[in-house]
Amino acid sequence: MAGPVLFVLRKIHETAVADPARLAVVCNGRAIAYGDFWRLIEGCRRSLQPHLPTHGIAVLSVDSILESWILSLAVRGLGLDAAVTRSADQVELFAGLDVACVISLGS
């Protein structure tokens, strides 16, 4: 990878390389360092890349705020826009828009 295009991804990547143990996120009492946060985002991006188009809106129906951040950053890194919903019935709000995919994760 030549480097992330999005500013926030570039900064996460730079910090992950320079100081991987530095605290990036705390969610529900779980501390995640930049190195791990970057690996989660990049792993998600690589897993999704073969299955997603290169434009449109990725509607993410996710319960976990941490998972929504990881997924959102991953799909944005692939050139998609991202919209996060808290329940599957909110996906209908995007009818008529350029929805490229719907990704649903439940806990």
mmCIF file of N, CA, C and O in Angstrom:
data_model
loop_
_atom_site.group_PDB
_atom_site.id
_atom_site.type_symbol
_atom_site.label_atom_id
_atom_site.label_comp_id
_atom_site.label_asym_id
_atom_site.label_seq_id
_atom_site.Cartn_x
_atom_site.Cartn_y
_atom_site.Cartn_z
ATOM 1 N N MET A 1 0.844 -1.181 0.000
ATOM 2 C CA MET A 1 0.000 0.000 0.000
ATOM 3 C C MET A 1 0.888 1.242 0.000
ATOM 4 O O MET A 1 1.757 1.384 0.843
ATOM 5 N N ALA A 2 0.636 2.138 -0.912
ATOM 6 C CA ALA A 2 1.424 3.363 -1.006
ATOM 7 C C ALA A 2 1.157 4.286 0.172
ATOM 8 O O ALA A 2 1.951 5.146 0.480
ATOM 9 N N GLY A 3 0.076 4.099 0.822
ATOM 10 C CA GLY A 3 -0.300 4.930 1.963
ATOM 11 C C GLY A 3 -1.747 5.336 1.840
ATOM 12 O O GLY A 3 -2.248 5.520 0.737
ATOM 13 N N PRO A 4 -2.430 5.455 2.952
ATOM 14 C CA PRO A 4 -3.842 5.817 2.921
ATOM 15 C C PRO A 4 -4.057 7.211 2.351
ATOM 16 O O PRO A 4 -3.264 8.110 2.570
ATOM 17 N N VAL A 5 -5.132 7.367 1.605
ATOM 18 C CA VAL A 5 -5.463 8.644 0.984
ATOM 19 C C VAL A 5 -6.184 9.560 1.974
ATOM 20 O O VAL A 5 -5.909 10.748 2.027
ATOM 21 N N LEU A 6 -7.081 9.034 2.761
ATOM 22 C CA LEU A 6 -7.823 9.855 3.716
ATOM 23 C C LEU A 6 -6.907 10.340 4.829
ATOM 24 O O LEU A 6 -6.107 9.577 5.364
ATOM 25 N N PHE A 7 -7.058 11.604 5.194
ATOM 26 C CA PHE A 7 -6.214 12.200 6.217
ATOM 27 C C PHE A 7 -6.242 11.391 7.513
ATOM 28 O O PHE A 7 -5.204 11.079 8.086
ATOM 29 N N VAL A 8 -7.426 11.047 7.983
ATOM 30 C CA VAL A 8 -7.526 10.325 9.265
ATOM 31 C C VAL A 8 -6.847 8.961 9.178
ATOM 32 O O VAL A 8 -6.158 8.543 10.116
ATOM 33 N N LEU A 9 -7.002 8.273 8.065
ATOM 34 C CA LEU A 9 -6.331 6.979 7.910
ATOM 35 C C LEU A 9 -4.822 7.148 7.827
ATOM 36 O O LEU A 9 -4.067 6.335 8.377
ATOM 37 N N ARG A 10 -4.389 8.189 7.142
ATOM 38 C CA ARG A 10 -2.950 8.447 7.041
ATOM 39 C C ARG A 10 -2.375 8.706 8.429
ATOM 40 O O ARG A 10 -1.317 8.192 8.784
ATOM 41 N N LYS A 11 -3.074 9.485 9.246
ATOM 42 C CA LYS A 11 -2.594 9.785 10.599
ATOM 43 C C LYS A 11 -2.595 8.546 11.495
ATOM 44 O O LYS A 11 -1.666 8.342 12.282
ATOM 45 N N ILE A 12 -3.630 7.725 11.393
ATOM 46 C CA ILE A 12 -3.663 6.477 12.166
ATOM 47 C C ILE A 12 -2.496 5.585 11.751
ATOM 48 O O ILE A 12 -1.795 5.028 12.597
ATOM 49 N N HIS A 13 -2.267 5.471 10.448
ATOM 50 C CA HIS A 13 -1.171 4.644 9.940
ATOM 51 C C HIS A 13 0.185 5.182 10.393
ATOM 52 O O HIS A 13 1.053 4.424 10.843
ATOM 53 N N GLU A 14 0.385 6.495 10.270
ATOM 54 C CA GLU A 14 1.660 7.100 10.687
ATOM 55 C C GLU A 14 1.925 6.852 12.172
ATOM 56 O O GLU A 14 3.044 6.525 12.558
ATOM 57 N N THR A 15 0.909 7.008 12.994
ATOM 58 C CA THR A 15 1.079 6.788 14.429
ATOM 59 C C THR A 15 1.307 5.310 14.721
ATOM 60 O O THR A 15 2.129 4.960 15.581
ATOM 61 N N ALA A 16 0.619 4.436 14.006
ATOM 62 C CA ALA A 16 0.801 2.990 14.189
ATOM 63 C C ALA A 16 2.228 2.567 13.869
ATOM 64 O O ALA A 16 2.790 1.696 14.537
ATOM 65 N N VAL A 17 2.833 3.196 12.880
ATOM 66 C CA VAL A 17 4.210 2.885 12.506
ATOM 67 C C VAL A 17 5.197 3.501 13.508
ATOM 68 O O VAL A 17 6.129 2.842 13.956
ATOM 69 N N ALA A 18 4.961 4.765 13.865
ATOM 70 C CA ALA A 18 5.898 5.484 14.737
ATOM 71 C C ALA A 18 5.814 5.054 16.198
ATOM 72 O O ALA A 18 6.840 4.977 16.889
ATOM 73 N N ASP A 19 4.613 4.764 16.666
ATOM 74 C CA ASP A 19 4.416 4.458 18.090
ATOM 75 C C ASP A 19 3.258 3.474 18.235
ATOM 76 O O ASP A 19 2.176 3.832 18.703
ATOM 77 N N PRO A 20 3.459 2.220 17.823
ATOM 78 C CA PRO A 20 2.356 1.256 17.772
ATOM 79 C C PRO A 20 1.688 0.974 19.118
ATOM 80 O O PRO A 20 0.529 0.582 19.157
ATOM 81 N N ALA A 21 2.382 1.178 20.217
ATOM 82 C CA ALA A 21 1.811 0.894 21.537
ATOM 83 C C ALA A 21 1.000 2.067 22.091
ATOM 84 O O ALA A 21 0.324 1.931 23.115
ATOM 85 N N ARG A 22 1.043 3.200 21.420
ATOM 86 C CA ARG A 22 0.313 4.387 21.889
ATOM 87 C C ARG A 22 -1.193 4.121 21.871
ATOM 88 O O ARG A 22 -1.737 3.549 20.927
ATOM 89 N N LEU A 23 -1.879 4.576 22.890
ATOM 90 C CA LEU A 23 -3.315 4.355 23.026
ATOM 91 C C LEU A 23 -4.090 5.101 21.943
ATOM 92 O O LEU A 23 -3.932 6.306 21.766
ATOM 93 N N ALA A 24 -4.927 4.365 21.230
ATOM 94 C CA ALA A 24 -5.737 4.955 20.169
ATOM 95 C C ALA A 24 -7.197 5.084 20.587
ATOM 96 O O ALA A 24 -7.818 6.122 20.380
ATOM 97 N N VAL A 25 -7.737 4.030 21.170
ATOM 98 C CA VAL A 25 -9.163 3.963 21.462
ATOM 99 C C VAL A 25 -9.380 3.189 22.759
ATOM 100 O O VAL A 25 -8.677 2.204 23.013
ATOM 101 N N VAL A 26 -10.361 3.634 23.531
ATOM 102 C CA VAL A 26 -10.849 2.836 24.654
ATOM 103 C C VAL A 26 -12.348 2.706 24.451
ATOM 104 O O VAL A 26 -13.051 3.701 24.306
ATOM 105 N N CYS A 27 -12.820 1.477 24.420
ATOM 106 C CA CYS A 27 -14.242 1.231 24.207
ATOM 107 C C CYS A 27 -14.691 0.121 25.146
ATOM 108 O O CYS A 27 -14.123 -0.973 25.117
ATOM 109 N N ASN A 28 -15.675 0.430 25.956
ATOM 110 C CA ASN A 28 -16.193 -0.544 26.925
ATOM 111 C C ASN A 28 -15.085 -1.139 27.785
ATOM 112 O O ASN A 28 -15.049 -2.339 28.036
ATOM 113 N N GLY A 29 -14.151 -0.295 28.202
ATOM 114 C CA GLY A 29 -13.063 -0.737 29.068
ATOM 115 C C GLY A 29 -11.929 -1.448 28.348
ATOM 116 O O GLY A 29 -10.950 -1.841 28.963
ATOM 117 N N ARG A 30 -12.041 -1.600 27.045
ATOM 118 C CA ARG A 30 -10.997 -2.263 26.247
ATOM 119 C C ARG A 30 -10.104 -1.211 25.611
ATOM 120 O O ARG A 30 -10.565 -0.376 24.824
ATOM 121 N N ALA A 31 -8.814 -1.260 25.948
ATOM 122 C CA ALA A 31 -7.842 -0.321 25.374
ATOM 123 C C ALA A 31 -7.255 -0.924 24.104
ATOM 124 O O ALA A 31 -6.881 -2.098 24.081
ATOM 125 N N ILE A 32 -7.179 -0.110 23.060
ATOM 126 C CA ILE A 32 -6.615 -0.566 21.782
ATOM 127 C C ILE A 32 -5.539 0.415 21.356
ATOM 128 O O ILE A 32 -5.781 1.618 21.241
ATOM 129 N N ALA A 33 -4.360 -0.117 21.123
ATOM 130 C CA ALA A 33 -3.222 0.686 20.687
ATOM 131 C C ALA A 33 -3.328 0.972 19.186
ATOM 132 O O ALA A 33 -4.029 0.273 18.455
ATOM 133 N N TYR A 34 -2.613 1.999 18.750
ATOM 134 C CA TYR A 34 -2.637 2.371 17.338
ATOM 135 C C TYR A 34 -2.215 1.232 16.413
ATOM 136 O O TYR A 34 -2.805 1.055 15.343
ATOM 137 N N GLY A 35 -1.209 0.472 16.795
ATOM 138 C CA GLY A 35 -0.777 -0.639 15.956
ATOM 139 C C GLY A 35 -1.896 -1.645 15.737
ATOM 140 O O GLY A 35 -2.150 -2.089 14.614
ATOM 141 N N ASP A 36 -2.610 -1.989 16.800
ATOM 142 C CA ASP A 36 -3.729 -2.924 16.698
ATOM 143 C C ASP A 36 -4.909 -2.305 15.950
ATOM 144 O O ASP A 36 -5.557 -2.972 15.137
ATOM 145 N N PHE A 37 -5.188 -1.038 16.234
ATOM 146 C CA PHE A 37 -6.291 -0.345 15.570
ATOM 147 C C PHE A 37 -6.058 -0.321 14.060
ATOM 148 O O PHE A 37 -6.961 -0.620 13.278
ATOM 149 N N TRP A 38 -4.845 -0.001 13.654
ATOM 150 C CA TRP A 38 -4.519 0.023 12.226
ATOM 151 C C TRP A 38 -4.671 -1.367 11.613
ATOM 152 O O TRP A 38 -5.241 -1.517 10.531
ATOM 153 N N ARG A 39 -4.192 -2.394 12.303
ATOM 154 C CA ARG A 39 -4.307 -3.761 11.768
ATOM 155 C C ARG A 39 -5.772 -4.179 11.620
ATOM 156 O O ARG A 39 -6.129 -4.860 10.655
ATOM 157 N N LEU A 40 -6.622 -3.787 12.552
ATOM 158 C CA LEU A 40 -8.047 -4.106 12.448
ATOM 159 C C LEU A 40 -8.676 -3.403 11.243
ATOM 160 O O LEU A 40 -9.434 -4.016 10.481
ATOM 161 N N ILE A 41 -8.362 -2.138 11.064
ATOM 162 C CA ILE A 41 -8.904 -1.378 9.929
ATOM 163 C C ILE A 41 -8.389 -1.956 8.617
ATOM 164 O O ILE A 41 -9.155 -2.215 7.685
ATOM 165 N N GLU A 42 -7.103 -2.167 8.533
ATOM 166 C CA GLU A 42 -6.489 -2.665 7.296
ATOM 167 C C GLU A 42 -6.950 -4.088 6.980
ATOM 168 O O GLU A 42 -7.200 -4.426 5.825
ATOM 169 N N GLY A 43 -7.081 -4.921 7.995
ATOM 170 C CA GLY A 43 -7.569 -6.282 7.785
ATOM 171 C C GLY A 43 -8.998 -6.283 7.266
ATOM 172 O O GLY A 43 -9.355 -7.048 6.355
ATOM 173 N N CYS A 44 -9.819 -5.427 7.820
ATOM 174 C CA CYS A 44 -11.200 -5.294 7.370
ATOM 175 C C CYS A 44 -11.241 -4.782 5.933
ATOM 176 O O CYS A 44 -11.987 -5.298 5.095
ATOM 177 N N ARG A 45 -10.420 -3.788 5.639
ATOM 178 C CA ARG A 45 -10.363 -3.234 4.283
ATOM 179 C C ARG A 45 -9.974 -4.305 3.269
ATOM 180 O O ARG A 45 -10.600 -4.458 2.225
ATOM 181 N N ARG A 46 -8.949 -5.074 3.584
ATOM 182 C CA ARG A 46 -8.494 -6.136 2.670
ATOM 183 C C ARG A 46 -9.551 -7.218 2.479
ATOM 184 O O ARG A 46 -9.705 -7.755 1.382
ATOM 185 N N SER A 47 -10.256 -7.551 3.551
ATOM 186 C CA SER A 47 -11.301 -8.581 3.456
ATOM 187 C C SER A 47 -12.468 -8.128 2.596
ATOM 188 O O SER A 47 -13.053 -8.915 1.856
ATOM 189 N N LEU A 48 -12.814 -6.853 2.702
ATOM 190 C CA LEU A 48 -13.967 -6.332 1.974
ATOM 191 C C LEU A 48 -13.656 -5.953 0.527
ATOM 192 O O LEU A 48 -14.534 -6.019 -0.333
ATOM 193 N N GLN A 49 -12.432 -5.563 0.255
ATOM 194 C CA GLN A 49 -12.073 -5.008 -1.054
ATOM 195 C C GLN A 49 -12.526 -5.862 -2.244
ATOM 196 O O GLN A 49 -13.098 -5.319 -3.199
ATOM 197 N N PRO A 50 -12.316 -7.172 -2.243
ATOM 198 C CA PRO A 50 -12.732 -7.941 -3.424
ATOM 199 C C PRO A 50 -14.244 -8.007 -3.635
ATOM 200 O O PRO A 50 -14.703 -8.367 -4.707
ATOM 201 N N HIS A 51 -15.003 -7.650 -2.628
ATOM 202 C CA HIS A 51 -16.453 -7.818 -2.683
ATOM 203 C C HIS A 51 -17.228 -6.517 -2.885
ATOM 204 O O HIS A 51 -18.438 -6.553 -3.063
ATOM 205 N N LEU A 52 -16.544 -5.377 -2.838
ATOM 206 C CA LEU A 52 -17.232 -4.088 -2.889
ATOM 207 C C LEU A 52 -16.932 -3.324 -4.165
ATOM 208 O O LEU A 52 -15.833 -3.422 -4.709
ATOM 209 N N PRO A 53 -17.900 -2.527 -4.617
ATOM 210 C CA PRO A 53 -17.634 -1.637 -5.751
ATOM 211 C C PRO A 53 -16.721 -0.493 -5.302
ATOM 212 O O PRO A 53 -16.385 -0.389 -4.122
ATOM 213 N N THR A 54 -16.367 0.363 -6.231
ATOM 214 C CA THR A 54 -15.427 1.445 -5.914
ATOM 215 C C THR A 54 -16.104 2.779 -5.620
ATOM 216 O O THR A 54 -15.420 3.765 -5.365
ATOM 217 N N HIS A 55 -17.423 2.827 -5.666
ATOM 218 C CA HIS A 55 -18.126 4.074 -5.368
ATOM 219 C C HIS A 55 -19.499 3.763 -4.783
ATOM 220 O O HIS A 55 -19.991 2.640 -4.886
ATOM 221 N N GLY A 56 -20.092 4.759 -4.188
ATOM 222 C CA GLY A 56 -21.421 4.609 -3.611
ATOM 223 C C GLY A 56 -21.371 4.705 -2.093
ATOM 224 O O GLY A 56 -20.345 5.031 -1.500
ATOM 225 N N ILE A 57 -22.512 4.407 -1.489
ATOM 226 C CA ILE A 57 -22.641 4.478 -0.038
ATOM 227 C C ILE A 57 -22.648 3.068 0.539
ATOM 228 O O ILE A 57 -23.425 2.217 0.099
ATOM 229 N N ALA A 58 -21.808 2.843 1.516
ATOM 230 C CA ALA A 58 -21.840 1.595 2.276
ATOM 231 C C ALA A 58 -22.674 1.878 3.518
ATOM 232 O O ALA A 58 -22.300 2.713 4.339
ATOM 233 N N VAL A 59 -23.815 1.233 3.629
ATOM 234 C CA VAL A 59 -24.660 1.395 4.809
ATOM 235 C C VAL A 59 -24.250 0.311 5.798
ATOM 236 O O VAL A 59 -24.279 -0.879 5.482
ATOM 237 N N LEU A 60 -23.838 0.743 6.967
ATOM 238 C CA LEU A 60 -23.307 -0.160 7.981
ATOM 239 C C LEU A 60 -24.311 -0.256 9.127
ATOM 240 O O LEU A 60 -24.568 0.730 9.814
ATOM 241 N N SER A 61 -24.874 -1.426 9.315
ATOM 242 C CA SER A 61 -25.808 -1.657 10.408
ATOM 243 C C SER A 61 -25.048 -2.413 11.492
ATOM 244 O O SER A 61 -24.833 -3.616 11.399
ATOM 245 N N VAL A 62 -24.604 -1.670 12.504
ATOM 246 C CA VAL A 62 -23.660 -2.201 13.481
ATOM 247 C C VAL A 62 -24.081 -1.796 14.895
ATOM 248 O O VAL A 62 -24.441 -0.645 15.128
ATOM 249 N N ASP A 63 -24.007 -2.745 15.836
ATOM 250 C CA ASP A 63 -24.341 -2.469 17.236
ATOM 251 C C ASP A 63 -23.188 -1.812 17.990
ATOM 252 O O ASP A 63 -23.389 -0.940 18.810
ATOM 253 N N SER A 64 -21.984 -2.243 17.710
ATOM 254 C CA SER A 64 -20.799 -1.811 18.459
ATOM 255 C C SER A 64 -20.209 -0.539 17.865
ATOM 256 O O SER A 64 -19.931 -0.472 16.659
ATOM 257 N N ILE A 65 -19.981 0.451 18.715
ATOM 258 C CA ILE A 65 -19.384 1.697 18.232
ATOM 259 C C ILE A 65 -17.958 1.467 17.724
ATOM 260 O O ILE A 65 -17.540 2.044 16.723
ATOM 261 N N LEU A 66 -17.208 0.584 18.376
ATOM 262 C CA LEU A 66 -15.853 0.283 17.918
ATOM 263 C C LEU A 66 -15.879 -0.385 16.546
ATOM 264 O O LEU A 66 -15.129 0.004 15.645
ATOM 265 N N GLU A 67 -16.754 -1.363 16.370
ATOM 266 C CA GLU A 67 -16.858 -2.027 15.073
ATOM 267 C C GLU A 67 -17.330 -1.055 13.991
ATOM 268 O O GLU A 67 -16.901 -1.150 12.845
ATOM 269 N N SER A 68 -18.194 -0.120 14.367
ATOM 270 C CA SER A 68 -18.651 0.851 13.368
ATOM 271 C C SER A 68 -17.503 1.755 12.914
ATOM 272 O O SER A 68 -17.402 2.095 11.737
ATOM 273 N N TRP A 69 -16.626 2.143 13.842
ATOM 274 C CA TRP A 69 -15.453 2.946 13.468
ATOM 275 C C TRP A 69 -14.537 2.157 12.545
ATOM 276 O O TRP A 69 -14.062 2.673 11.520
ATOM 277 N N ILE A 70 -14.251 0.920 12.896
ATOM 278 C CA ILE A 70 -13.352 0.093 12.093
ATOM 279 C C ILE A 70 -13.931 -0.110 10.695
ATOM 280 O O ILE A 70 -13.243 0.108 9.685
ATOM 281 N N LEU A 71 -15.185 -0.510 10.611
ATOM 282 C CA LEU A 71 -15.831 -0.725 9.310
ATOM 283 C C LEU A 71 -15.916 0.566 8.502
ATOM 284 O O LEU A 71 -15.642 0.570 7.305
ATOM 285 N N SER A 72 -16.308 1.641 9.151
ATOM 286 C CA SER A 72 -16.451 2.918 8.458
ATOM 287 C C SER A 72 -15.125 3.377 7.875
ATOM 288 O O SER A 72 -15.045 3.791 6.707
ATOM 289 N N LEU A 73 -14.072 3.303 8.660
ATOM 290 C CA LEU A 73 -12.751 3.701 8.160
ATOM 291 C C LEU A 73 -12.281 2.768 7.048
ATOM 292 O O LEU A 73 -11.676 3.208 6.063
ATOM 293 N N ALA A 74 -12.578 1.485 7.164
ATOM 294 C CA ALA A 74 -12.175 0.526 6.128
ATOM 295 C C ALA A 74 -12.876 0.813 4.798
ATOM 296 O O ALA A 74 -12.219 0.873 3.757
ATOM 297 N N VAL A 75 -14.190 0.997 4.816
ATOM 298 C CA VAL A 75 -14.897 1.236 3.549
ATOM 299 C C VAL A 75 -14.572 2.613 2.979
ATOM 300 O O VAL A 75 -14.489 2.779 1.762
ATOM 301 N N ARG A 76 -14.352 3.589 3.848
ATOM 302 C CA ARG A 76 -13.936 4.907 3.351
ATOM 303 C C ARG A 76 -12.554 4.825 2.705
ATOM 304 O O ARG A 76 -12.281 5.509 1.719
ATOM 305 N N GLY A 77 -11.707 3.978 3.243
ATOM 306 C CA GLY A 77 -10.393 3.754 2.657
ATOM 307 C C GLY A 77 -10.465 3.090 1.294
ATOM 308 O O GLY A 77 -9.503 3.118 0.531
ATOM 309 N N LEU A 78 -11.607 2.488 0.987
ATOM 310 C CA LEU A 78 -11.818 1.868 -0.325
ATOM 311 C C LEU A 78 -12.527 2.806 -1.298
ATOM 312 O O LEU A 78 -12.869 2.421 -2.403
ATOM 313 N N GLY A 79 -12.764 4.046 -0.867
ATOM 314 C CA GLY A 79 -13.370 5.033 -1.750
ATOM 315 C C GLY A 79 -14.878 5.169 -1.628
ATOM 316 O O GLY A 79 -15.490 5.941 -2.369
ATOM 317 N N LEU A 80 -15.481 4.425 -0.734
ATOM 318 C CA LEU A 80 -16.925 4.521 -0.539
ATOM 319 C C LEU A 80 -17.258 5.562 0.521
ATOM 320 O O LEU A 80 -16.423 5.887 1.367
ATOM 321 N N ASP A 81 -18.467 6.070 0.474
ATOM 322 C CA ASP A 81 -18.985 6.857 1.583
ATOM 323 C C ASP A 81 -19.563 5.861 2.574
ATOM 324 O O ASP A 81 -19.917 4.742 2.200
ATOM 325 N N ALA A 82 -19.692 6.256 3.826
ATOM 326 C CA ALA A 82 -20.220 5.340 4.834
ATOM 327 C C ALA A 82 -21.303 6.020 5.646
ATOM 328 O O ALA A 82 -21.197 7.199 5.980
ATOM 329 N N ALA A 83 -22.346 5.258 5.932
ATOM 330 C CA ALA A 83 -23.421 5.705 6.811
ATOM 331 C C ALA A 83 -23.673 4.590 7.807
ATOM 332 O O ALA A 83 -23.840 3.431 7.421
ATOM 333 N N VAL A 84 -23.672 4.931 9.078
ATOM 334 C CA VAL A 84 -23.844 3.928 10.125
ATOM 335 C C VAL A 84 -25.254 4.024 10.686
ATOM 336 O O VAL A 84 -25.729 5.106 11.024
ATOM 337 N N THR A 85 -25.919 2.875 10.773
ATOM 338 C CA THR A 85 -27.239 2.804 11.390
ATOM 339 C C THR A 85 -27.145 1.897 12.608
ATOM 340 O O THR A 85 -26.254 1.054 12.706
ATOM 341 N N ARG A 86 -28.056 2.073 13.524
ATOM 342 C CA ARG A 86 -28.067 1.256 14.744
ATOM 343 C C ARG A 86 -29.005 0.064 14.624
ATOM 344 O O ARG A 86 -28.955 -0.839 15.434
ATOM 345 N N SER A 87 -29.883 0.067 13.607
ATOM 346 C CA SER A 87 -30.796 -1.060 13.444
ATOM 347 C C SER A 87 -31.085 -1.275 11.966
ATOM 348 O O SER A 87 -30.988 -0.349 11.153
ATOM 349 N N ALA A 88 -31.445 -2.493 11.638
ATOM 350 C CA ALA A 88 -31.677 -2.859 10.238
ATOM 351 C C ALA A 88 -32.828 -2.068 9.613
ATOM 352 O O ALA A 88 -32.792 -1.773 8.420
ATOM 353 N N ASP A 89 -33.832 -1.691 10.393
ATOM 354 C CA ASP A 89 -34.961 -0.957 9.813
ATOM 355 C C ASP A 89 -34.571 0.448 9.344
ATOM 356 O O ASP A 89 -35.256 1.040 8.517
ATOM 357 N N GLN A 90 -33.462 0.991 9.826
ATOM 358 C CA GLN A 90 -32.997 2.310 9.384
ATOM 359 C C GLN A 90 -32.375 2.266 7.990
ATOM 360 O O GLN A 90 -32.227 3.308 7.355
ATOM 361 N N VAL A 91 -32.052 1.081 7.511
ATOM 362 C CA VAL A 91 -31.464 0.944 6.172
ATOM 363 C C VAL A 91 -32.431 1.482 5.116
ATOM 364 O O VAL A 91 -32.017 2.063 4.113
ATOM 365 N N GLU A 92 -33.721 1.351 5.363
ATOM 366 C CA GLU A 92 -34.739 1.842 4.426
ATOM 367 C C GLU A 92 -34.625 3.342 4.176
ATOM 368 O O GLU A 92 -35.068 3.835 3.142
ATOM 369 N N LEU A 93 -34.034 4.078 5.100
ATOM 370 C CA LEU A 93 -33.871 5.527 4.941
ATOM 371 C C LEU A 93 -33.007 5.893 3.741
ATOM 372 O O LEU A 93 -33.014 7.024 3.275
ATOM 373 N N PHE A 94 -32.249 4.929 3.231
ATOM 374 C CA PHE A 94 -31.326 5.183 2.126
ATOM 375 C C PHE A 94 -31.893 4.753 0.774
ATOM 376 O O PHE A 94 -31.181 4.781 -0.228
ATOM 377 N N ALA A 95 -33.157 4.368 0.751
ATOM 378 C CA ALA A 95 -33.805 3.977 -0.507
ATOM 379 C C ALA A 95 -33.706 5.126 -1.505
ATOM 380 O O ALA A 95 -33.907 6.291 -1.163
ATOM 381 N N GLY A 96 -33.359 4.797 -2.730
ATOM 382 C CA GLY A 96 -33.259 5.804 -3.784
ATOM 383 C C GLY A 96 -31.901 6.473 -3.874
ATOM 384 O O GLY A 96 -31.650 7.232 -4.798
ATOM 385 N N LEU A 97 -31.020 6.200 -2.920
ATOM 386 C CA LEU A 97 -29.674 6.770 -2.962
ATOM 387 C C LEU A 97 -28.715 5.763 -3.586
ATOM 388 O O LEU A 97 -29.074 4.617 -3.840
ATOM 389 N N ASP A 98 -27.505 6.178 -3.826
ATOM 390 C CA ASP A 98 -26.493 5.323 -4.462
ATOM 391 C C ASP A 98 -25.882 4.355 -3.441
ATOM 392 O O ASP A 98 -24.715 4.446 -3.091
ATOM 393 N N VAL A 99 -26.710 3.418 -2.960
ATOM 394 C CA VAL A 99 -26.244 2.434 -1.976
ATOM 395 C C VAL A 99 -25.479 1.328 -2.706
ATOM 396 O O VAL A 99 -26.019 0.645 -3.557
ATOM 397 N N ALA A 100 -24.208 1.215 -2.364
ATOM 398 C CA ALA A 100 -23.345 0.202 -2.982
ATOM 399 C C ALA A 100 -23.471 -1.137 -2.269
ATOM 400 O O ALA A 100 -23.382 -2.191 -2.894
ATOM 401 N N CYS A 101 -23.683 -1.082 -0.947
ATOM 402 C CA CYS A 101 -23.772 -2.318 -0.180
ATOM 403 C C CYS A 101 -24.359 -2.018 1.193
ATOM 404 O O CYS A 101 -24.383 -0.880 1.641
ATOM 405 N N VAL A 102 -24.830 -3.058 1.832
ATOM 406 C CA VAL A 102 -25.276 -2.998 3.211
ATOM 407 C C VAL A 102 -24.477 -4.054 3.964
ATOM 408 O O VAL A 102 -24.447 -5.219 3.554
ATOM 409 N N ILE A 103 -23.807 -3.633 5.014
ATOM 410 C CA ILE A 103 -23.026 -4.558 5.845
ATOM 411 C C ILE A 103 -23.658 -4.562 7.219
ATOM 412 O O ILE A 103 -23.813 -3.507 7.837
ATOM 413 N N SER A 104 -24.018 -5.735 7.685
ATOM 414 C CA SER A 104 -24.688 -5.842 8.978
ATOM 415 C C SER A 104 -23.877 -6.719 9.910
ATOM 416 O O SER A 104 -23.465 -7.821 9.543
ATOM 417 N N LEU A 105 -23.625 -6.197 11.105
ATOM 418 C CA LEU A 105 -22.958 -6.968 12.156
ATOM 419 C C LEU A 105 -23.826 -6.895 13.400
ATOM 420 O O LEU A 105 -24.261 -5.819 13.790
ATOM 421 N N GLY A 106 -24.047 -8.005 14.021
ATOM 422 C CA GLY A 106 -24.786 -8.025 15.287
ATOM 423 C C GLY A 106 -23.924 -8.612 16.374
ATOM 424 O O GLY A 106 -23.057 -9.429 16.129
ATOM 425 N N SER A 107 -24.146 -8.141 17.606
ATOM 426 C CA SER A 107 -23.357 -8.695 18.689
ATOM 427 C C SER A 107 -24.065 -9.832 19.361
ATOM 428 O O SER A 107 -25.166 -10.119 19.200
#
